[in-house]
Tab-separated table of C-alpha atoms and ligand atoms in Angstrom:
chain	number	residue	atom	x	y	z
V	24	MET	CA	27.411	11.370	-149.570
V	25	THR	CA	26.922	15.041	-150.252
V	26	PHE	CA	25.348	15.911	-153.699
V	27	ILE	CA	28.639	17.511	-154.796
V	28	ASN	CA	30.942	14.282	-153.671
V	29	GLN	CA	28.733	12.255	-156.248
V	30	TRP	CA	28.746	14.787	-158.764
V	31	LEU	CA	32.206	16.444	-159.147
V	32	ARG	CA	34.961	14.502	-161.002
V	33	ALA	CA	37.039	12.344	-158.579
V	34	ASP	CA	40.308	13.922	-159.594
V	35	ILE	CA	39.293	17.430	-158.468
V	36	GLN	CA	38.104	16.096	-155.089
V	37	ASP	CA	41.141	14.756	-154.381
V	38	ILE	CA	43.220	17.943	-155.183
V	39	LYS	CA	43.907	20.319	-151.872
V	40	ALA	CA	42.959	23.584	-152.576
V	41	TYR	CA	45.403	26.454	-153.011
V	42	HIS	CA	45.788	27.734	-149.445
V	43	VAL	CA	45.911	31.651	-148.388
V	44	PRO	CA	46.825	31.944	-145.114
V	45	LYS	CA	45.182	34.786	-142.897
V	46	SER	CA	47.525	37.933	-142.449
V	47	GLU	CA	45.348	40.561	-141.161
V	48	ASP	CA	47.680	42.949	-139.006
V	49	MET	CA	50.775	41.153	-139.844
V	50	ILE	CA	53.590	42.238	-141.919
V	51	LYS	CA	53.099	40.117	-145.035
V	52	LEU	CA	56.166	38.730	-146.898
V	53	ASP	CA	54.592	35.575	-147.974
V	54	ALA	CA	53.413	36.375	-151.217
V	55	MET	CA	56.104	38.242	-153.354
V	56	GLU	CA	53.719	41.708	-153.185
V	57	SER	CA	55.464	44.955	-153.687
V	58	PRO	CA	55.104	47.138	-150.457
V	59	PHE	CA	54.521	50.291	-152.443
V	60	LEU	CA	51.022	51.649	-152.874
V	61	VAL	CA	50.013	53.952	-155.154
V	62	SER	CA	51.684	57.418	-154.665
V	63	LYS	CA	49.962	59.898	-152.812
V	64	ASP	CA	49.961	62.773	-155.555
V	65	LEU	CA	48.183	60.276	-157.809
V	66	VAL	CA	45.369	59.103	-156.106
V	67	LYS	CA	43.178	62.198	-156.368
V	68	PRO	CA	43.656	62.118	-160.449
V	69	TYR	CA	43.291	58.335	-160.322
V	70	LEU	CA	40.121	58.711	-158.701
V	71	THR	CA	38.923	61.149	-161.043
V	72	PHE	CA	40.217	59.416	-164.038
V	73	LEU	CA	38.122	56.339	-162.555
V	74	SER	CA	35.065	58.486	-162.054
V	75	GLU	CA	34.856	58.626	-165.919
V	76	VAL	CA	34.865	55.161	-166.488
V	77	ALA	CA	31.546	53.843	-168.290
V	78	LEU	CA	30.807	50.972	-165.792
V	79	ASN	CA	27.473	50.501	-167.578
V	80	ARG	CA	28.999	49.200	-170.512
V	81	TYR	CA	31.113	45.820	-171.087
V	82	PRO	CA	34.724	46.384	-171.271
V	83	ASN	CA	36.676	47.101	-174.302
V	84	PRO	CA	37.315	43.850	-175.474
V	85	SER	CA	40.892	43.097	-176.710
V	86	ALA	CA	41.906	46.504	-174.606
V	87	GLU	CA	44.339	47.694	-176.997
V	88	ASN	CA	45.282	50.952	-174.726
V	89	VAL	CA	46.438	48.353	-172.050
V	90	GLN	CA	48.486	46.352	-174.593
V	91	GLN	CA	50.079	49.748	-175.648
V	92	THR	CA	50.772	50.676	-172.160
V	93	LEU	CA	52.522	47.629	-171.189
V	94	ARG	CA	54.298	47.369	-174.836
V	95	SER	CA	55.906	50.708	-173.560
V	96	LEU	CA	56.056	49.844	-169.754
V	97	MET	CA	58.147	46.543	-170.833
V	98	ASP	CA	59.657	47.546	-174.046
V	99	ILE	CA	57.897	44.983	-176.013
V	100	PRO	CA	58.926	45.457	-179.860
V	101	ASN	CA	55.971	45.951	-182.330
V	102	GLU	CA	56.541	42.908	-183.933
V	103	LEU	CA	55.607	40.632	-181.389
V	104	GLY	CA	51.890	39.813	-180.489
V	105	VAL	CA	50.393	40.379	-176.832
V	106	LEU	CA	47.595	38.766	-175.121
V	107	LEU	CA	46.273	39.890	-171.837
V	108	GLY	CA	45.008	37.818	-168.889
V	109	ASN	CA	43.249	38.180	-165.619
V	110	GLY	CA	46.758	37.721	-163.999
V	111	SER	CA	49.262	35.249	-165.557
V	112	ASP	CA	47.278	32.522	-163.573
V	113	GLU	CA	44.554	32.743	-166.317
V	114	LEU	CA	47.036	32.572	-169.115
V	115	ILE	CA	48.504	29.299	-167.686
V	116	GLN	CA	45.032	28.263	-167.802
V	117	LEU	CA	44.535	29.383	-171.417
V	118	LEU	CA	47.955	27.723	-172.504
V	119	SER	CA	46.846	24.137	-170.923
V	120	LEU	CA	43.228	24.602	-172.386
V	121	ALA	CA	44.980	24.831	-175.953
V	122	CYS	CA	46.331	21.265	-175.584
V	123	GLU	CA	44.725	17.859	-175.869
V	124	THR	CA	43.475	15.759	-173.677
V	125	ASN	CA	46.414	13.406	-172.263
V	126	ASP	CA	49.088	15.961	-173.712
V	127	THR	CA	51.629	16.322	-171.244
V	128	VAL	CA	52.944	19.437	-169.235
V	129	LEU	CA	56.503	19.531	-168.185
V	130	SER	CA	58.200	21.584	-165.637
V	131	VAL	CA	61.439	21.657	-163.245
V	132	GLU	CA	60.668	21.105	-159.518
V	133	PRO	CA	60.463	22.851	-157.204
V	134	SER	CA	58.966	25.290	-159.066
V	135	PHE	CA	55.298	27.509	-159.231
V	136	VAL	CA	53.028	25.126	-158.198
V	137	MET	CA	50.005	26.717	-160.745
V	138	TYR	CA	51.809	24.606	-163.532
V	139	GLU	CA	50.894	21.156	-162.208
V	140	MET	CA	47.716	22.339	-160.453
V	141	ILE	CA	46.199	23.904	-163.787
V	142	ALA	CA	47.456	20.799	-165.700
V	143	LYS	CA	45.427	18.649	-163.430
V	144	PHE	CA	42.300	20.921	-163.581
V	145	THR	CA	42.618	20.577	-167.415
V	146	ARG	CA	43.140	17.024	-167.530
V	147	LEU	CA	46.546	17.129	-168.737
V	148	ASN	CA	49.470	14.739	-167.464
V	149	TYR	CA	52.046	16.646	-165.618
V	150	GLN	CA	55.630	15.404	-165.781
V	151	GLY	CA	57.909	17.407	-162.984
V	152	VAL	CA	62.039	17.191	-163.555
V	153	LEU	CA	63.895	17.541	-160.381
V	154	LEU	CA	66.355	20.392	-160.221
V	155	ASP	CA	70.046	19.648	-159.077
V	156	ASP	CA	71.338	20.267	-155.343
V	157	ASN	CA	71.840	24.196	-156.488
V	158	TYR	CA	68.008	24.315	-157.824
V	159	GLU	CA	69.830	24.902	-161.386
V	160	ILE	CA	68.140	22.771	-164.221
V	161	ASN	CA	69.843	19.383	-164.711
V	162	LEU	CA	69.947	19.667	-168.391
V	163	GLY	CA	70.791	15.961	-169.203
V	164	VAL	CA	68.109	14.679	-167.166
V	165	THR	CA	65.696	17.330	-168.396
V	166	LEU	CA	66.570	16.746	-172.094
V	167	GLU	CA	66.090	13.036	-171.441
V	168	GLU	CA	62.473	13.361	-169.670
V	169	ILE	CA	61.761	15.831	-172.872
V	170	LYS	CA	62.448	12.972	-175.242
V	171	ARG	CA	60.873	10.191	-173.211
V	172	THR	CA	57.579	12.349	-172.534
V	173	GLN	CA	57.250	14.388	-175.566
V	174	PRO	CA	55.147	17.208	-173.379
V	175	LYS	CA	53.297	19.498	-175.701
V	176	LEU	CA	54.219	22.759	-172.913
V	177	ILE	CA	57.036	23.183	-170.912
V	178	PHE	CA	57.137	25.848	-168.233
V	179	ILE	CA	60.225	27.371	-167.168
V	180	ALA	CA	59.991	30.103	-164.692
V	181	TYR	CA	63.191	32.828	-164.955
V	182	PRO	CA	63.807	33.665	-162.291
V	183	ASN	CA	62.211	30.969	-160.625
V	184	ASN	CA	59.980	30.712	-157.828
V	185	PRO	CA	60.493	29.686	-155.111
V	186	THR	CA	64.185	29.410	-155.570
V	187	GLY	CA	64.826	32.933	-156.610
V	188	ASN	CA	67.213	32.095	-159.087
V	189	ALA	CA	67.783	32.580	-162.757
V	190	PHE	CA	68.548	29.316	-164.666
V	191	ASP	CA	71.537	29.089	-166.874
V	192	ARG	CA	70.701	30.709	-170.128
V	193	GLU	CA	72.309	27.895	-172.375
V	194	SER	CA	70.245	25.072	-170.858
V	195	ILE	CA	66.849	27.215	-171.628
V	196	LEU	CA	68.075	27.651	-175.229
V	197	ALA	CA	69.125	24.018	-175.579
V	198	ILE	CA	65.677	23.035	-174.297
V	199	ILE	CA	64.158	25.487	-176.758
V	200	LYS	CA	65.833	24.123	-179.548
V	201	GLU	CA	65.710	20.509	-178.898
V	202	SER	CA	62.060	20.406	-178.146
V	203	GLU	CA	58.954	20.327	-180.156
V	204	ALA	CA	56.903	21.963	-177.093
V	205	LEU	CA	55.906	25.238	-176.725
V	206	ILE	CA	58.403	26.585	-174.328
V	207	VAL	CA	56.696	29.151	-172.034
V	208	VAL	CA	59.569	31.138	-170.035
V	209	ASP	CA	57.733	32.780	-166.966
V	210	GLU	CA	59.171	35.993	-166.586
V	211	ALA	CA	56.637	37.429	-163.294
V	212	TYR	CA	60.037	38.517	-161.640
V	213	TYR	CA	61.535	40.370	-164.616
V	214	ALA	CA	61.722	43.892	-162.895
V	215	TYR	CA	64.132	42.062	-160.423
V	216	SER	CA	66.364	40.082	-162.837
V	217	GLU	CA	69.178	40.930	-164.870
V	218	GLY	CA	68.439	38.538	-167.659
V	219	SER	CA	65.256	38.090	-169.821
V	220	PHE	CA	64.188	36.313	-173.269
V	221	LEU	CA	62.277	38.862	-174.631
V	222	ASN	CA	65.125	39.549	-177.512
V	223	GLU	CA	65.057	35.539	-177.826
V	224	VAL	CA	60.874	35.306	-178.823
V	225	GLY	CA	61.591	36.754	-182.512
V	226	ASN	CA	64.276	34.040	-182.710
V	227	TYR	CA	62.336	30.894	-181.862
V	228	PRO	CA	58.809	30.216	-183.070
V	229	ASN	CA	58.151	27.617	-180.059
V	230	LEU	CA	58.879	30.209	-177.625
V	231	VAL	CA	56.707	32.709	-175.553
V	232	LEU	CA	56.980	34.713	-172.652
V	233	LEU	CA	54.562	35.386	-169.687
V	234	ARG	CA	54.630	38.360	-167.471
V	235	THR	CA	53.099	40.109	-164.878
V	236	ILE	CA	52.311	43.585	-163.293
V	237	SER	CA	51.689	41.706	-159.828
V	238	LYS	CA	55.320	41.204	-158.465
V	239	MET	CA	55.791	45.083	-159.240
V	240	GLY	CA	53.113	47.140	-157.256
V	241	PHE	CA	49.677	45.745	-158.917
V	242	ALA	CA	48.748	42.540	-157.748
V	243	GLY	CA	45.288	43.557	-157.019
V	244	LEU	CA	44.639	44.533	-160.544
V	245	ARG	CA	44.938	41.033	-161.911
V	246	LEU	CA	46.812	41.772	-164.993
V	247	GLY	CA	49.423	39.538	-166.847
V	248	LEU	CA	50.229	39.015	-170.337
V	249	LEU	CA	51.686	36.618	-172.932
V	250	ILE	CA	54.195	37.722	-175.685
V	251	GLY	CA	54.750	35.731	-178.925
V	252	SER	CA	54.876	35.862	-182.565
V	253	GLN	CA	51.664	37.556	-183.818
V	254	ASP	CA	50.745	34.133	-185.359
V	255	THR	CA	51.095	32.339	-182.374
V	256	ILE	CA	49.121	35.105	-180.094
V	257	ARG	CA	46.391	35.458	-183.036
V	258	GLU	CA	45.642	31.591	-182.674
V	259	LEU	CA	45.676	31.680	-179.033
V	260	ASP	CA	43.412	34.690	-178.616
V	261	LYS	CA	40.666	32.257	-179.692
V	262	LEU	CA	40.395	30.757	-176.278
V	263	ARG	CA	40.267	33.855	-174.281
V	264	LEU	CA	37.083	35.093	-172.482
V	265	PRO	CA	35.755	38.004	-174.413
V	266	TYR	CA	35.843	40.581	-171.616
V	267	ASN	CA	38.448	39.055	-169.232
V	268	ILE	CA	40.175	42.160	-168.461
V	269	ASN	CA	37.666	44.256	-166.419
V	270	THR	CA	36.862	48.074	-166.991
V	271	LEU	CA	38.290	49.269	-163.565
V	272	THR	CA	41.872	46.929	-164.368
V	273	GLN	CA	41.891	48.508	-167.507
V	274	ALA	CA	41.497	52.126	-166.734
V	275	SER	CA	43.912	51.812	-163.928
V	276	ALA	CA	46.538	50.080	-165.615
V	277	ASN	CA	46.612	52.708	-168.311
V	278	PHE	CA	46.469	55.552	-165.461
V	279	LEU	CA	48.683	54.036	-163.135
V	280	LEU	CA	51.402	52.541	-165.254
V	281	GLN	CA	52.396	55.351	-167.255
V	282	GLU	CA	54.709	56.203	-164.443
V	283	LYS	CA	57.285	53.941	-165.726
V	284	GLU	CA	60.357	55.897	-164.085
V	285	HIS	CA	58.532	55.658	-160.477
V	286	ILE	CA	57.983	51.535	-161.010
V	287	ILE	CA	61.363	51.307	-161.993
V	288	ALA	CA	62.946	53.520	-159.080
V	289	ASN	CA	60.481	50.992	-156.578
V	290	ALA	CA	62.061	47.918	-158.284
V	291	ASN	CA	65.464	49.662	-157.723
V	292	ILE	CA	64.865	50.045	-153.959
V	293	ILE	CA	63.682	46.392	-153.888
V	294	ILE	CA	66.859	45.126	-155.518
V	295	GLY	CA	68.847	47.149	-153.187
V	296	GLU	CA	66.840	46.094	-150.093
V	297	ARG	CA	67.456	42.489	-151.296
V	298	GLN	CA	70.942	42.608	-151.039
V	299	ARG	CA	70.934	44.253	-147.918
V	300	LEU	CA	68.907	41.365	-146.608
V	301	PHE	CA	71.167	38.959	-148.020
V	302	ASN	CA	74.263	40.491	-146.387
V	303	GLU	CA	73.095	40.643	-143.044
V	304	LEU	CA	71.177	37.203	-143.338
V	305	THR	CA	74.333	35.538	-145.045
V	306	ALA	CA	76.231	36.587	-141.568
V	307	ILE	CA	73.916	34.476	-139.497
V	308	PRO	CA	75.882	31.218	-139.432
V	309	SER	CA	72.810	29.044	-138.706
V	310	LEU	CA	71.125	30.168	-142.471
V	311	LYS	CA	72.065	29.618	-146.062
V	312	VAL	CA	70.583	32.443	-148.198
V	313	PHE	CA	70.389	31.631	-151.769
V	314	PRO	CA	71.153	34.279	-154.261
V	315	SER	CA	68.087	35.962	-155.672
V	316	GLN	CA	67.238	37.649	-158.946
V	317	ALA	CA	63.582	38.376	-157.810
V	318	ASN	CA	62.099	40.248	-155.104
V	319	PHE	CA	62.333	37.222	-152.615
V	320	LEU	CA	64.945	35.382	-150.929
V	321	LEU	CA	64.866	31.498	-150.272
V	322	ILE	CA	66.921	30.967	-146.694
V	323	LYS	CA	67.393	27.379	-145.285
V	324	ALA	CA	68.052	26.838	-141.594
V	325	ASP	CA	67.716	23.570	-140.057
V	326	ASP	CA	64.929	24.327	-137.774
V	327	ALA	CA	63.004	26.348	-140.447
V	328	LYS	CA	59.622	25.106	-139.138
V	329	VAL	CA	60.070	26.676	-135.595
V	330	LEU	CA	61.553	29.855	-137.142
V	331	PHE	CA	58.443	30.219	-139.466
V	332	GLU	CA	56.094	29.749	-136.381
V	333	PHE	CA	58.412	32.149	-134.177
V	334	LEU	CA	58.340	34.913	-136.649
V	335	LYS	CA	54.271	34.317	-137.188
V	336	ASN	CA	53.934	34.726	-133.599
V	337	ASN	CA	55.963	37.849	-133.551
V	338	GLY	CA	53.467	39.173	-136.590
V	339	ILE	CA	55.667	38.186	-139.279
V	340	LEU	CA	54.189	35.862	-141.937
V	341	VAL	CA	56.554	34.324	-144.570
V	342	LYS	CA	56.126	31.268	-146.467
V	343	SER	CA	56.903	27.625	-145.240
V	344	PHE	CA	57.869	24.794	-147.399
V	345	ALA	CA	57.163	22.122	-144.461
V	346	MET	CA	55.256	19.875	-147.197
V	347	ASN	CA	57.889	19.874	-149.862
V	348	PRO	CA	60.843	17.248	-149.005
V	349	GLN	CA	63.153	19.210	-151.718
V	350	LEU	CA	62.319	22.650	-149.469
V	351	SER	CA	61.666	21.041	-146.289
V	352	HIS	CA	64.123	23.293	-144.530
V	353	CYS	CA	63.571	26.468	-146.171
V	354	ILE	CA	61.554	29.299	-145.794
V	355	ARG	CA	60.870	32.276	-148.669
V	356	VAL	CA	60.998	35.825	-147.640
V	357	THR	CA	59.427	38.530	-149.585
V	358	VAL	CA	61.497	41.648	-149.669
V	359	GLY	CA	59.575	44.460	-148.285
V	360	SER	CA	59.703	47.797	-147.589
V	361	PRO	CA	63.093	49.182	-145.447
V	362	ASN	CA	60.972	49.238	-142.158
V	363	GLU	CA	59.548	45.928	-142.763
V	364	ASN	CA	62.967	44.462	-143.688
V	365	ASN	CA	64.308	46.037	-140.418
V	366	GLU	CA	61.444	44.360	-138.344
V	367	PHE	CA	62.276	40.672	-139.803
V	368	LEU	CA	65.746	41.101	-139.358
V	369	GLU	CA	65.275	42.456	-135.850
V	370	GLN	CA	62.916	39.302	-135.035
V	371	ILE	CA	65.423	36.861	-136.826
V	372	LYS	CA	68.240	38.022	-134.946
V	373	SER	CA	66.559	37.884	-131.905
V	374	TYR	CA	65.469	34.223	-132.670
V	375	TYR	CA	69.230	33.427	-133.069
V	376	GLY	CA	70.400	35.245	-130.063
N	408	PLP	C1	53.509	35.057	-158.746
N	408	PLP	C2	53.651	34.150	-160.283
N	408	PLP	C3	52.560	34.098	-160.960
N	408	PLP	C4	51.279	34.703	-160.974
N	408	PLP	O1	51.006	35.832	-161.381
N	408	PLP	P1	49.628	36.502	-161.515
N	408	PLP	O2	49.922	37.488	-162.711
N	408	PLP	O3	49.454	37.261	-160.076
N	408	PLP	O4	48.631	35.419	-161.881
N	408	PLP	C5	53.012	33.505	-162.186
N	408	PLP	N1	54.320	33.080	-162.215
N	408	PLP	C6	55.556	33.133	-161.279
N	408	PLP	C7	56.620	32.077	-161.474
N	408	PLP	C8	54.745	33.691	-160.508
N	408	PLP	O5	55.597	33.599	-158.993
């Protein structure tokens, strides 16, 4: 027995680490990243801006400038509060730390795996409620499970990852109204989605929104935000580590996120490519493609495992769900650049002959 084995919490030893596959030299369509780099004409002024940053000092502790930048990028009303995180993953952790030991976290399944993992790290119970066959919220069952398990926190990804659909709005509103939990609507994909709950946050004290810049071109910066009432944000802010948004991220966000028009134009390219991929893939009889409001598509294929390996051997990395019984015949493909999507389509067509 090693030192760490006898030292570490047994439940942590049992956890399977979050696996990030190797992707060097591959077309990377597995992690919902944007294919767009900082535009060429911005690189020089951006680097000049960074060169003036005081790296000898601690970062601005509350990063007010970044908050302002995000408010104007995302049209967040001034009466709402904003809490910044080192990615929205950190904010999921912060919300979980705000619960009491043995409280329950509830989410639907399949959904974002970090809700369950972080619940476990923070010694909370986790309750998953299965979505129906169309990956829609099963409202009756969900409300029953809420009543039975009295969750403290409920995570609803809107649109959902990995299924891509945005759940029925009325079902989410019913959950908000009928539960005493804090409801976290996770809008990681808001830039690609027709709907949002931003306008509802002021109407329900138990509703907060999670957003991130990761899925719209800035995954490398690690910056997410929680949007809620001023009261809620002020109290939760006590749990935030003082300098969680580093100086380079603050400076980069303040410089690069000013390009609102450009960011929206890039999102629109992805939305157009999503439609093109959807149409072309739907024309392949062996595939079922699920409608998506996000920058990825969930695709069902009887031979998903073989297809995944075929794509990988041909230099295209997608996400396989072989381990998940609800998704065992599915792959998830991020919408890439037009060229990347062409390559993906070419490979998948050659696979199906
Ligand atoms: C990608 C993703 C996140 C994590 O975002 P980061 O800000 O990069 O930590 C959160 N929620 C959902 C639903 C996601 O798909």
